JSON list of C-alpha atoms in Angstrom, two decimals:
[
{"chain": "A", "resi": 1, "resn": "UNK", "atom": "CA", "xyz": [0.00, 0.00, 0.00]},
{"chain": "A", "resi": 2, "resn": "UNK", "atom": "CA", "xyz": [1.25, 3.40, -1.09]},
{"chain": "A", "resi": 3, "resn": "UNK", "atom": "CA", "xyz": [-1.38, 5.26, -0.02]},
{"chain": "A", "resi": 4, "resn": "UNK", "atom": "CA", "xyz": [-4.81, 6.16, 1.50]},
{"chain": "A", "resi": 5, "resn": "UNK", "atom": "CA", "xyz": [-8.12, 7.80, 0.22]},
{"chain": "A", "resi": 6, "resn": "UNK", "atom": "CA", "xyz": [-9.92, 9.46, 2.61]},
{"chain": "A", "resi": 7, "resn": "UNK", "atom": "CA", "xyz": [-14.06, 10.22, 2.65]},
{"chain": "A", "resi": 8, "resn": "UNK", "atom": "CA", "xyz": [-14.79, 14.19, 3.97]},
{"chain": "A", "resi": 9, "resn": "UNK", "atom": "CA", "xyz": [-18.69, 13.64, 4.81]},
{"chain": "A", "resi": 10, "resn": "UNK", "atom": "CA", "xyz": [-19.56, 11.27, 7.66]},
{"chain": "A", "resi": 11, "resn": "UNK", "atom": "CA", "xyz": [-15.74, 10.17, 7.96]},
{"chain": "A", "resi": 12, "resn": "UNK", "atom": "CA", "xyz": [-13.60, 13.25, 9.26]},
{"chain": "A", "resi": 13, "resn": "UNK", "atom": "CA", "xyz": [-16.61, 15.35, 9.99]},
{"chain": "A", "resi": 14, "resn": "UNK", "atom": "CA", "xyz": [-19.92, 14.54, 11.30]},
{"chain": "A", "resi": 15, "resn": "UNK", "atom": "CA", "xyz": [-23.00, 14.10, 8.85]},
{"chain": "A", "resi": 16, "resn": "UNK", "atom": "CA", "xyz": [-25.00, 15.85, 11.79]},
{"chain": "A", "resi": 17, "resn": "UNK", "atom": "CA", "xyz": [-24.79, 19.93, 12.41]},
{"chain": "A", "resi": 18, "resn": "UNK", "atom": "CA", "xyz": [-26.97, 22.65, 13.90]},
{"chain": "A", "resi": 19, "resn": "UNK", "atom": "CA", "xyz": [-26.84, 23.37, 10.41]},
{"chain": "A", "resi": 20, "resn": "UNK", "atom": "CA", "xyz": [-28.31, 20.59, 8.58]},
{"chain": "A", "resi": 21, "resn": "UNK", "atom": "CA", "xyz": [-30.65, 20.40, 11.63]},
{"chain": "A", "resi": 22, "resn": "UNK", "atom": "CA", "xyz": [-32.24, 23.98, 11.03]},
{"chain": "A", "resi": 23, "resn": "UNK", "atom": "CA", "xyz": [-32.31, 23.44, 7.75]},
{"chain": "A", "resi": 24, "resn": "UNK", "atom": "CA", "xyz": [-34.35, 19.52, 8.16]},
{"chain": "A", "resi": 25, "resn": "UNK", "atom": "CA", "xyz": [-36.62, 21.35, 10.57]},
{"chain": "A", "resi": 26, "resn": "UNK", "atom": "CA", "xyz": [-37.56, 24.25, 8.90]},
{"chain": "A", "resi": 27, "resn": "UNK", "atom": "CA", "xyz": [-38.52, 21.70, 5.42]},
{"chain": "A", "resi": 28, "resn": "UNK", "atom": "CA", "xyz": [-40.15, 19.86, 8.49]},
{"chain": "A", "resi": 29, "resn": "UNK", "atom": "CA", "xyz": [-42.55, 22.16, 9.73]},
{"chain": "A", "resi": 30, "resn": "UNK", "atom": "CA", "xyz": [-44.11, 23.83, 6.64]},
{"chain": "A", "resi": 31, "resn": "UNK", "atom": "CA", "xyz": [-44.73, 20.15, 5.44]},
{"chain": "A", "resi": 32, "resn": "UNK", "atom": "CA", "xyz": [-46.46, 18.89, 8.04]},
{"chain": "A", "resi": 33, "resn": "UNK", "atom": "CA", "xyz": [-44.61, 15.59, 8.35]},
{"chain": "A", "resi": 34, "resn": "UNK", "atom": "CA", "xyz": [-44.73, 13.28, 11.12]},
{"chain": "A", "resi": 35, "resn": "UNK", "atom": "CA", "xyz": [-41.27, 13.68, 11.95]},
{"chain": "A", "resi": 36, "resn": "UNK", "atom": "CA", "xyz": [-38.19, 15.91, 10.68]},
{"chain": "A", "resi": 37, "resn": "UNK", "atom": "CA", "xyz": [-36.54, 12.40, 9.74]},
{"chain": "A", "resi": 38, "resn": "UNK", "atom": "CA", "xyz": [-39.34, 11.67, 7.33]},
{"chain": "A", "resi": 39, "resn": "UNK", "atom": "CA", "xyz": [-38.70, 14.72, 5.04]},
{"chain": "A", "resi": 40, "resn": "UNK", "atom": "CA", "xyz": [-35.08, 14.15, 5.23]},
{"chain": "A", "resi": 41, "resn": "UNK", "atom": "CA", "xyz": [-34.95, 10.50, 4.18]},
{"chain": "A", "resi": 42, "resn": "UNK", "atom": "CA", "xyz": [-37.22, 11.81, 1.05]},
{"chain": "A", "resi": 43, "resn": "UNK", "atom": "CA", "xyz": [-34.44, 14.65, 0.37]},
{"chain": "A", "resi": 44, "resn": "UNK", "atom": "CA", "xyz": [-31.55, 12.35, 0.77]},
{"chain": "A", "resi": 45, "resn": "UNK", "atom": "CA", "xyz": [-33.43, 9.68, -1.89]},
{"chain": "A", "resi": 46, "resn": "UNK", "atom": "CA", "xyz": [-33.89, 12.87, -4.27]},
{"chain": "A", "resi": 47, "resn": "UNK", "atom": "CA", "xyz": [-30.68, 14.31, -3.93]},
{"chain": "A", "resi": 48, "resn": "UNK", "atom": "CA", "xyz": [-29.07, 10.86, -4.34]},
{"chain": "A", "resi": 49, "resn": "UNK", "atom": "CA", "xyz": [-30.66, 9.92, -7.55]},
{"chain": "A", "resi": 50, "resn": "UNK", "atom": "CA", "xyz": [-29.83, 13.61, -9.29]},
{"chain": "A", "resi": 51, "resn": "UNK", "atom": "CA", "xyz": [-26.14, 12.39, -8.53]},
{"chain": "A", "resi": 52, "resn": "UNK", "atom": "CA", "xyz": [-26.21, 10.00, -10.63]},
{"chain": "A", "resi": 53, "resn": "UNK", "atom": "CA", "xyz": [-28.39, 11.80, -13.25]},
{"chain": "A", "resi": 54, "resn": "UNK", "atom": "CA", "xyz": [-26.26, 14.62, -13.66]},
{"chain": "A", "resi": 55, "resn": "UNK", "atom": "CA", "xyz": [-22.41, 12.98, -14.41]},
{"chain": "A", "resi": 56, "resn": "UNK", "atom": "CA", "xyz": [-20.41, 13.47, -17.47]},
{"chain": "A", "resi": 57, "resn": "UNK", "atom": "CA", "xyz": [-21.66, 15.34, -20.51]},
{"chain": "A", "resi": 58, "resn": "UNK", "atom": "CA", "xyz": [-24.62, 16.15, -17.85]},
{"chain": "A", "resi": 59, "resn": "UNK", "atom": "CA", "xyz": [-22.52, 17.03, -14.80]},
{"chain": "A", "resi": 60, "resn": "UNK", "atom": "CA", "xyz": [-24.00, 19.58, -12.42]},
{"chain": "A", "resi": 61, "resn": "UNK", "atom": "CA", "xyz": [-22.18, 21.25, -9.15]},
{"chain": "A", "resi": 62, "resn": "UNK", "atom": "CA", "xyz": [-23.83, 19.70, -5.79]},
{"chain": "A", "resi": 63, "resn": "UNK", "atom": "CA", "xyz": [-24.73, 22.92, -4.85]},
{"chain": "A", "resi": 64, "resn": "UNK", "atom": "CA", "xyz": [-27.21, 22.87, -8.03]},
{"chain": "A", "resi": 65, "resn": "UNK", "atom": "CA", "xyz": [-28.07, 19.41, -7.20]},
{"chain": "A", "resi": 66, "resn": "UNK", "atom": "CA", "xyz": [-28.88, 20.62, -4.10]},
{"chain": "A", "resi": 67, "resn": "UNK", "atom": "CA", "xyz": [-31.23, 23.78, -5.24]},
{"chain": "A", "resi": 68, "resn": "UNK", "atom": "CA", "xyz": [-33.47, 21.60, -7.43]},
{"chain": "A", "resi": 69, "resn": "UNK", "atom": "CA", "xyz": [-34.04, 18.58, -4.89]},
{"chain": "A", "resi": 70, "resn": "UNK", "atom": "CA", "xyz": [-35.23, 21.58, -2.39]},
{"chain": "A", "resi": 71, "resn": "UNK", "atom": "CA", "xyz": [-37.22, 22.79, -5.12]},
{"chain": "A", "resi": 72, "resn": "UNK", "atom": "CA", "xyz": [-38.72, 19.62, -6.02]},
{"chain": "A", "resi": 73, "resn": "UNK", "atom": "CA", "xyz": [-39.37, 18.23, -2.53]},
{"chain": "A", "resi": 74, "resn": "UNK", "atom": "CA", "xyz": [-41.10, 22.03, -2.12]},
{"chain": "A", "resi": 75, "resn": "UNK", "atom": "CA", "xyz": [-43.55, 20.92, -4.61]},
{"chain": "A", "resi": 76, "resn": "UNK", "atom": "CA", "xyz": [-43.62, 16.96, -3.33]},
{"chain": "A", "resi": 77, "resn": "UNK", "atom": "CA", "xyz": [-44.64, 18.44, 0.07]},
{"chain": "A", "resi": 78, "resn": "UNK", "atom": "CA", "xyz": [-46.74, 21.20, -1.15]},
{"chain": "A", "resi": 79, "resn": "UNK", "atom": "CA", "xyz": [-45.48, 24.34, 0.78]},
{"chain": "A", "resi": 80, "resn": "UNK", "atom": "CA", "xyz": [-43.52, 27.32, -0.26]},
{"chain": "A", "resi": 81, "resn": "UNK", "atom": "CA", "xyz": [-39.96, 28.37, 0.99]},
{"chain": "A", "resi": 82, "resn": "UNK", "atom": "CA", "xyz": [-36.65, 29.63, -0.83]},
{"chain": "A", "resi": 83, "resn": "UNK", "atom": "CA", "xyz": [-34.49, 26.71, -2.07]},
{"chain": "A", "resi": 84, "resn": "UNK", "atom": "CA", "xyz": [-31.26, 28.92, -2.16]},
{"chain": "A", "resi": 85, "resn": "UNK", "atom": "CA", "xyz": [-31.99, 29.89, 1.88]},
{"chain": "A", "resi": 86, "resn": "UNK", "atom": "CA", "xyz": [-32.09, 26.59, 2.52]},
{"chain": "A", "resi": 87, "resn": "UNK", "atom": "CA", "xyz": [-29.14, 25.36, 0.72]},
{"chain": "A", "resi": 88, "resn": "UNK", "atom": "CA", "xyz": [-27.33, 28.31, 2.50]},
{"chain": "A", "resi": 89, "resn": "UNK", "atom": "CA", "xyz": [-27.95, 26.31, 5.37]},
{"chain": "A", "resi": 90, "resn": "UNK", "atom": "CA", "xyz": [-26.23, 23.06, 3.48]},
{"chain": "A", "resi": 91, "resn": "UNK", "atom": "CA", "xyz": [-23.24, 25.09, 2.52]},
{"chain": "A", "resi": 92, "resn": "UNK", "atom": "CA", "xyz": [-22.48, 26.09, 6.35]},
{"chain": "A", "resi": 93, "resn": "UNK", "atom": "CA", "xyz": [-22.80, 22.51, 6.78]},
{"chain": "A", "resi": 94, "resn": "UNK", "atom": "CA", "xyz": [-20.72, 21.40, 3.80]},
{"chain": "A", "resi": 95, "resn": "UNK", "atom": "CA", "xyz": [-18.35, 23.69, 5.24]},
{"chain": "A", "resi": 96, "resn": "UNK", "atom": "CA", "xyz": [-18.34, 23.92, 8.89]},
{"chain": "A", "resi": 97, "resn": "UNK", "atom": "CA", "xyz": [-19.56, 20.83, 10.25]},
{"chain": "A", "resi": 98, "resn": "UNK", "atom": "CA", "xyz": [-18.48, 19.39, 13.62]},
{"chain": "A", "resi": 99, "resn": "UNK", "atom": "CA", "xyz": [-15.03, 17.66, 12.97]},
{"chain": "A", "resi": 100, "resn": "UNK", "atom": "CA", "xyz": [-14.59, 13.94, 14.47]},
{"chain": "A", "resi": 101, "resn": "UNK", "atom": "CA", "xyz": [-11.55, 13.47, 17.56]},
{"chain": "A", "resi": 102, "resn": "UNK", "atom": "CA", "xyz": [-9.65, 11.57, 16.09]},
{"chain": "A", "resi": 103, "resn": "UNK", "atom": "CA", "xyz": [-9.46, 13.42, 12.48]},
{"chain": "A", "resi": 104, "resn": "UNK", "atom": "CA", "xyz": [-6.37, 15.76, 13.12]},
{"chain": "A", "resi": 105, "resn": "UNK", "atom": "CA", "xyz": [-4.35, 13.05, 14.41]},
{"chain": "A", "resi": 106, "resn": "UNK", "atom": "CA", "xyz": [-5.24, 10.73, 11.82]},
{"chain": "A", "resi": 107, "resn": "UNK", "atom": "CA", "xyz": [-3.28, 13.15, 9.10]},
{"chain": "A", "resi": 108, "resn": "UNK", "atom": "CA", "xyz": [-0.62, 14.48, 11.42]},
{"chain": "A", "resi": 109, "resn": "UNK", "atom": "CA", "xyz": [0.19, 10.53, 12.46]},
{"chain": "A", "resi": 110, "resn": "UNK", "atom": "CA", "xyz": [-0.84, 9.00, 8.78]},
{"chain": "A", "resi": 111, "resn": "UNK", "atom": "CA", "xyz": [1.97, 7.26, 7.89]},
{"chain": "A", "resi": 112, "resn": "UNK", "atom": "CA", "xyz": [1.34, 7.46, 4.37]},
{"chain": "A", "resi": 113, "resn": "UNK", "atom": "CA", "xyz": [0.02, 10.23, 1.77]},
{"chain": "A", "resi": 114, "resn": "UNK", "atom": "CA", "xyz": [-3.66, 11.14, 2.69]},
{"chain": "A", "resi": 115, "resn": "UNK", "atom": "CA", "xyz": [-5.82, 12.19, -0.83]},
{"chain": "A", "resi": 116, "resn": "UNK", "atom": "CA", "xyz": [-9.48, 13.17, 0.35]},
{"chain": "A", "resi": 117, "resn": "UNK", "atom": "CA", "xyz": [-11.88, 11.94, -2.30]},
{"chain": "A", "resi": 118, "resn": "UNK", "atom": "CA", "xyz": [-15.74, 13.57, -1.78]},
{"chain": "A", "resi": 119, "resn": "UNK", "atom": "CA", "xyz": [-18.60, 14.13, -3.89]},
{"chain": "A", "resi": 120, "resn": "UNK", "atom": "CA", "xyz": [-18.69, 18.12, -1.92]},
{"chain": "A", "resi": 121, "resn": "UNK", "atom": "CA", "xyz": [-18.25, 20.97, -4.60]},
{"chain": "A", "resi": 122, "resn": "UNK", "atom": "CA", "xyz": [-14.34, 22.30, -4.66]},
{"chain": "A", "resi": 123, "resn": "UNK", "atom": "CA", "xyz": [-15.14, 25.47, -2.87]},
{"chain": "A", "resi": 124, "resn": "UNK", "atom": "CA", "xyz": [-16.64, 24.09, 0.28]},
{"chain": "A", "resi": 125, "resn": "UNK", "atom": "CA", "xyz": [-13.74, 21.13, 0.72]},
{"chain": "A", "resi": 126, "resn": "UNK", "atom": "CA", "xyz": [-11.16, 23.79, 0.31]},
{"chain": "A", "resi": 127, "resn": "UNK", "atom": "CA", "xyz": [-12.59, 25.82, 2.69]},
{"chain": "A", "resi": 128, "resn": "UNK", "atom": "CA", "xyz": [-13.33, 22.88, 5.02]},
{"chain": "A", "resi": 129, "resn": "UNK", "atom": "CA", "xyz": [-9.36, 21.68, 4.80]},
{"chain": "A", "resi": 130, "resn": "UNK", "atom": "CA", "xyz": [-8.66, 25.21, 5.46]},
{"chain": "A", "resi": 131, "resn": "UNK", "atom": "CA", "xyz": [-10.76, 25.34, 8.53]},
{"chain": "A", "resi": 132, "resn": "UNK", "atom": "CA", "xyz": [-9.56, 22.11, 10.19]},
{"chain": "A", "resi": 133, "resn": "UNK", "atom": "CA", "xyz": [-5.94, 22.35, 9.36]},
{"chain": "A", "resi": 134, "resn": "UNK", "atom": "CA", "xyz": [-4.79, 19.52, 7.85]},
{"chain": "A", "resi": 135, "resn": "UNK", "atom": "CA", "xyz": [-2.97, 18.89, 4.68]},
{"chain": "A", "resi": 136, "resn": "UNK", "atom": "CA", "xyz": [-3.77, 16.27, 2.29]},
{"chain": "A", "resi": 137, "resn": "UNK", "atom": "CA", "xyz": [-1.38, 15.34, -0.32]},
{"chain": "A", "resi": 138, "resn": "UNK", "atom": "CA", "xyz": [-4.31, 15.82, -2.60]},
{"chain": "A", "resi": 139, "resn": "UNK", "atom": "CA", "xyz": [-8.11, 16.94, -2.93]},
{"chain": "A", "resi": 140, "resn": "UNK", "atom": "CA", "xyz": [-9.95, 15.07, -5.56]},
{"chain": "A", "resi": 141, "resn": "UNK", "atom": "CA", "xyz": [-14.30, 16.29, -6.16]},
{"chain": "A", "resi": 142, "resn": "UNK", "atom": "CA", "xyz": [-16.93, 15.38, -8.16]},
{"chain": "A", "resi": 143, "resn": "UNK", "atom": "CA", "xyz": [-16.19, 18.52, -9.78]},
{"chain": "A", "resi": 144, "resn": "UNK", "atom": "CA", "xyz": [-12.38, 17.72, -10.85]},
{"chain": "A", "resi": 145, "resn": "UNK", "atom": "CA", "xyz": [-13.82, 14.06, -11.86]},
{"chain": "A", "resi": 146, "resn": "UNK", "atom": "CA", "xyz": [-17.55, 15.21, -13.32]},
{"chain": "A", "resi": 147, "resn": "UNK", "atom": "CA", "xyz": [-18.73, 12.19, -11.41]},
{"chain": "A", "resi": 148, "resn": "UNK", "atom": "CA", "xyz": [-20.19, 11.05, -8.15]},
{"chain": "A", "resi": 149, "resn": "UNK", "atom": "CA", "xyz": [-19.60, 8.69, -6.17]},
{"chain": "A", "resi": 150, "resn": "UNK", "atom": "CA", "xyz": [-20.31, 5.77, -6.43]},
{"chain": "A", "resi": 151, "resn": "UNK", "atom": "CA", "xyz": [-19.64, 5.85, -9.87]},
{"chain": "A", "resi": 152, "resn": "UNK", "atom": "CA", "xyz": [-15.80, 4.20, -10.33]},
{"chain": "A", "resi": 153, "resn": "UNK", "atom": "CA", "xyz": [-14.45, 7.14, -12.40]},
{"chain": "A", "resi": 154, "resn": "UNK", "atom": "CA", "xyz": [-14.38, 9.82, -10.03]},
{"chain": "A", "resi": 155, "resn": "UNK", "atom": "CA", "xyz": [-11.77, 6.53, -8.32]},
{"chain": "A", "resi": 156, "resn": "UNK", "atom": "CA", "xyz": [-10.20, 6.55, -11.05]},
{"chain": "A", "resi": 157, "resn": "UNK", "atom": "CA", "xyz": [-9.79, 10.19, -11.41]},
{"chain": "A", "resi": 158, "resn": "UNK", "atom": "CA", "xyz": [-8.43, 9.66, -8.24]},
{"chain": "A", "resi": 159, "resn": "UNK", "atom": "CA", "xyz": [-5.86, 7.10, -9.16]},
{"chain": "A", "resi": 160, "resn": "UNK", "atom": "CA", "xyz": [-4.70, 8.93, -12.00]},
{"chain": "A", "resi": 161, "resn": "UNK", "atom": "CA", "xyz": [-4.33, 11.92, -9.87]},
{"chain": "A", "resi": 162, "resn": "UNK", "atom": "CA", "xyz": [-1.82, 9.82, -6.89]},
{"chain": "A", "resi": 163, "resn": "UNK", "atom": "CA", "xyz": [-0.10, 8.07, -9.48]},
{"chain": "A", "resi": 164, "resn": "UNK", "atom": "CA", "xyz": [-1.39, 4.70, -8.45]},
{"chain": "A", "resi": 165, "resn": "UNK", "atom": "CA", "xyz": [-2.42, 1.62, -9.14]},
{"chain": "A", "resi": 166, "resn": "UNK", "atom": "CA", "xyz": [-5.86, 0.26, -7.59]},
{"chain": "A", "resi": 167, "resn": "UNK", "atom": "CA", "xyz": [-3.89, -2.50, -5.63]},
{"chain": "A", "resi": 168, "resn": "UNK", "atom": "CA", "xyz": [-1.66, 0.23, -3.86]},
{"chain": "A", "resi": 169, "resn": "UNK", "atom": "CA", "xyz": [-4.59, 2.01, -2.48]},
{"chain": "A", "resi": 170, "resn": "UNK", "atom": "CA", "xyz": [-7.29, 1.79, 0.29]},
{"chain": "A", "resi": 171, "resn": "UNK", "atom": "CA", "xyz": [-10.55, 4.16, 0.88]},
{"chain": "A", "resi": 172, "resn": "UNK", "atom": "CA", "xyz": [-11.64, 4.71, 3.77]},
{"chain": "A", "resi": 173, "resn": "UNK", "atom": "CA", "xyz": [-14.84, 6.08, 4.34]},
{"chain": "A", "resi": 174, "resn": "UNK", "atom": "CA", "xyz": [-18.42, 5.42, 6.49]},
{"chain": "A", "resi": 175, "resn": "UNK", "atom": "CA", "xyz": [-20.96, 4.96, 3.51]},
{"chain": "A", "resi": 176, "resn": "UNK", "atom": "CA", "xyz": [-21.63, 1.48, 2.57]},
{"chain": "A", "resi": 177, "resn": "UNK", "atom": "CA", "xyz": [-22.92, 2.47, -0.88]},
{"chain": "A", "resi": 178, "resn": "UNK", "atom": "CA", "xyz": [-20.82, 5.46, -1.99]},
{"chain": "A", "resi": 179, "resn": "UNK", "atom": "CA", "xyz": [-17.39, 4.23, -0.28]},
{"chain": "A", "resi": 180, "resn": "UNK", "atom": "CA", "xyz": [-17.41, 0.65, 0.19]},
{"chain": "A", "resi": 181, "resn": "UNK", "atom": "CA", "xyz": [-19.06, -0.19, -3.15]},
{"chain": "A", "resi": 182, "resn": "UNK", "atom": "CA", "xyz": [-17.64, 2.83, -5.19]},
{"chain": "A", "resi": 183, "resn": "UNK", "atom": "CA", "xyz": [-14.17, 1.64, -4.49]},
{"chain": "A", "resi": 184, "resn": "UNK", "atom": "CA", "xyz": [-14.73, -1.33, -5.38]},
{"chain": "A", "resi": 185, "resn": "UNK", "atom": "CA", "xyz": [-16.00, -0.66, -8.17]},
{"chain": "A", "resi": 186, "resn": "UNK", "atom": "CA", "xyz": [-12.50, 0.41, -9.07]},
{"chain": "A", "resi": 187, "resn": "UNK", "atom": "CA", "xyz": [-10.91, -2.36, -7.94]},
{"chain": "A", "resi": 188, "resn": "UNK", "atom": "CA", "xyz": [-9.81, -0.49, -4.87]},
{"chain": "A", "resi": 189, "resn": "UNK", "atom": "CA", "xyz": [-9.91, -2.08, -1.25]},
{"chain": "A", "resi": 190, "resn": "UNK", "atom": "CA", "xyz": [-12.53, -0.72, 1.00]},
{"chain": "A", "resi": 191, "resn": "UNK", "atom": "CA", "xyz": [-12.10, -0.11, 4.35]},
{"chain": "A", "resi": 192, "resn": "UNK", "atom": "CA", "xyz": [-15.74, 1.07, 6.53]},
{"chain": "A", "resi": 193, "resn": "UNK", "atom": "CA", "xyz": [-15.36, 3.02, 9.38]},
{"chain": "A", "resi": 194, "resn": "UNK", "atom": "CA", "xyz": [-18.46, 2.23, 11.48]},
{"chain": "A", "resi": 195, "resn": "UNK", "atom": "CA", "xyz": [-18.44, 4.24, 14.12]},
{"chain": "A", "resi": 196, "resn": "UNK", "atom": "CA", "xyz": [-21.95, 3.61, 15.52]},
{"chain": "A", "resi": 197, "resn": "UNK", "atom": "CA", "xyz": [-21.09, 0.00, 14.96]},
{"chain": "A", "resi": 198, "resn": "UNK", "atom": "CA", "xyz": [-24.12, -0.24, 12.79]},
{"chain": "A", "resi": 199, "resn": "UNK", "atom": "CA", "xyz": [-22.70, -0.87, 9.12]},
{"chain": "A", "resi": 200, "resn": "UNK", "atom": "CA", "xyz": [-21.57, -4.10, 8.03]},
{"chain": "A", "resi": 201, "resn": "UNK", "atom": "CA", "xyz": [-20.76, -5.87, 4.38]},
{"chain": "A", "resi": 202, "resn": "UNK", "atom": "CA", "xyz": [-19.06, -9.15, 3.92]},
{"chain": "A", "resi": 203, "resn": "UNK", "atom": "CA", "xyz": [-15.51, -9.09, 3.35]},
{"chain": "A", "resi": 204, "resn": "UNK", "atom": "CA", "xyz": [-15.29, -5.56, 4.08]},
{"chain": "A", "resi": 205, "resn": "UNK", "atom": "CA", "xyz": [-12.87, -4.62, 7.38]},
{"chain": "A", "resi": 206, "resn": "UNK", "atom": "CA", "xyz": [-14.40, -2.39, 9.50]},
{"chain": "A", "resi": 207, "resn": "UNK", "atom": "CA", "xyz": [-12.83, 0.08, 12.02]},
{"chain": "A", "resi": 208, "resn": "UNK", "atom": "CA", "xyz": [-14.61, 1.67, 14.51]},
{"chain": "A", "resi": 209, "resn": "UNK", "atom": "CA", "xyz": [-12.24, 4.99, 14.66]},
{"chain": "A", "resi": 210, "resn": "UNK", "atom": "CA", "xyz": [-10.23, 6.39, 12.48]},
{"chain": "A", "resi": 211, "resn": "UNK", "atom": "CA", "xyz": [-7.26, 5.62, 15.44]},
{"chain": "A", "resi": 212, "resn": "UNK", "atom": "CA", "xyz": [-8.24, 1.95, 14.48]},
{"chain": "A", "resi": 213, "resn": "UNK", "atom": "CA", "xyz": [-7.93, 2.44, 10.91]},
{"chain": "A", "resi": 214, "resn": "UNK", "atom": "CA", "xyz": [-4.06, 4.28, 12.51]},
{"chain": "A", "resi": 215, "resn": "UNK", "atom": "CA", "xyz": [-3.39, 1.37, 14.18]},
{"chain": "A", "resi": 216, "resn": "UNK", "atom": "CA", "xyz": [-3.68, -1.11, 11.42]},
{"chain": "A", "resi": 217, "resn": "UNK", "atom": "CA", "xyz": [-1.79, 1.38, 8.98]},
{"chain": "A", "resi": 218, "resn": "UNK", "atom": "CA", "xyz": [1.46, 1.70, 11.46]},
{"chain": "A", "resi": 219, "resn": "UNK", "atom": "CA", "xyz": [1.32, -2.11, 11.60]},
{"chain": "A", "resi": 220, "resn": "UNK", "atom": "CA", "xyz": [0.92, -2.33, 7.91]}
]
């Protein structure tokens, strides 16, 4: 192994934030669903299936994606709001979500070259690496790739950004779908980090920290 691709989303910072929160219970309230989860499940759904609508010839910043699955689940739900206020409210969270413990150590201790690999437009992973201080050897987006994952070609934009082959590489990353299945897609190993110890695939390892994931690298 030469070295390791790295998740942003759900992996080095947390998926939850006052921001997404505001933003989940605001959509919440004007539709009159039984619970703020509800809506959000049927905005994750949308917003997952315009990712992989709008790759290649088609390929569409997530911050657009973003705009028309607000605007859509507006009209699902039947109420009125502003889609760009609310995905205001997604940016903050793209950008300034609550970082994870163990993150900064994990790339100060790393004993090989870290390349973060997201689906989150340029502007708000630069900012975010910015923000939590830590320096990855590279930064590789849907928007450097024009795909999302899961799709294996933003992995391979990857690989042909490191220099490597798929057998010198592991991802790391918390989303069974977009990281476990995405890499291997590209023939790249997989490894989950669970950290709710809720997540499980066979033949996958899974880490419950990314100190475990540390661990096994320095023995490695």
């Amino acid at each position: 192994m030469k070295i390791v691709f790295i998740d942003y989303m759900g992996t080095i910072v947390s998926e939850e934030s006052r921001y997404v929160n505001e933003v989940i219970y605001r959509c919440h309230k004007q539709a009159h669903t039984e619970s703020p989860s509800e809506v959000a499940a049927a905005w994750f759904r949308l917003h997952d299936s315009l990712l992989g609508k709008y790759c290649g010839r088609d390929f569409k910043p997530e911050h657009d994606i973003a705009v028309e699955t607000f605007e859509r689940i507006m009209e699902e739900y039947g109420f009125t709001d502003s889609a760009d206020e609310l995905c205001h409210g997604l940016e903050m969270h793209w950008m300034y979500s609550p970082v994870f413990d163990d993150t900064k150590e994990f790339f100060e201790e790393c004993p090989l070259p870290i390349y973060l690999v997201s689906n989150n437009d340029d502007k708000y992973l630069e900012e975010a690496v910015k923000r939590l201080k830590i320096h990855p050897a590279g930064i590789i987006t849907s928007e450097k790739a024009g795909y999302y994952k899961p799709d294996r070609r933003i992995f391979q934009e990857a690989l042909k950004i490191s220099g490597c082959a798929p057998e010198e590489v592991v991802h790391i990353g918390d989303s069974l779908e977009s990281d476990v299945k995405g890499a291997m897609s590209a023939g790249i190993t997989p490894w989950l980090v669970d950290r709710d110890g809720r997540k499980e695939i066979e033949g996958v390892r899974r880490f419950g920290s990314l100190r475990e994931v540390l661990k096994e690298l320095r023995i490695g």
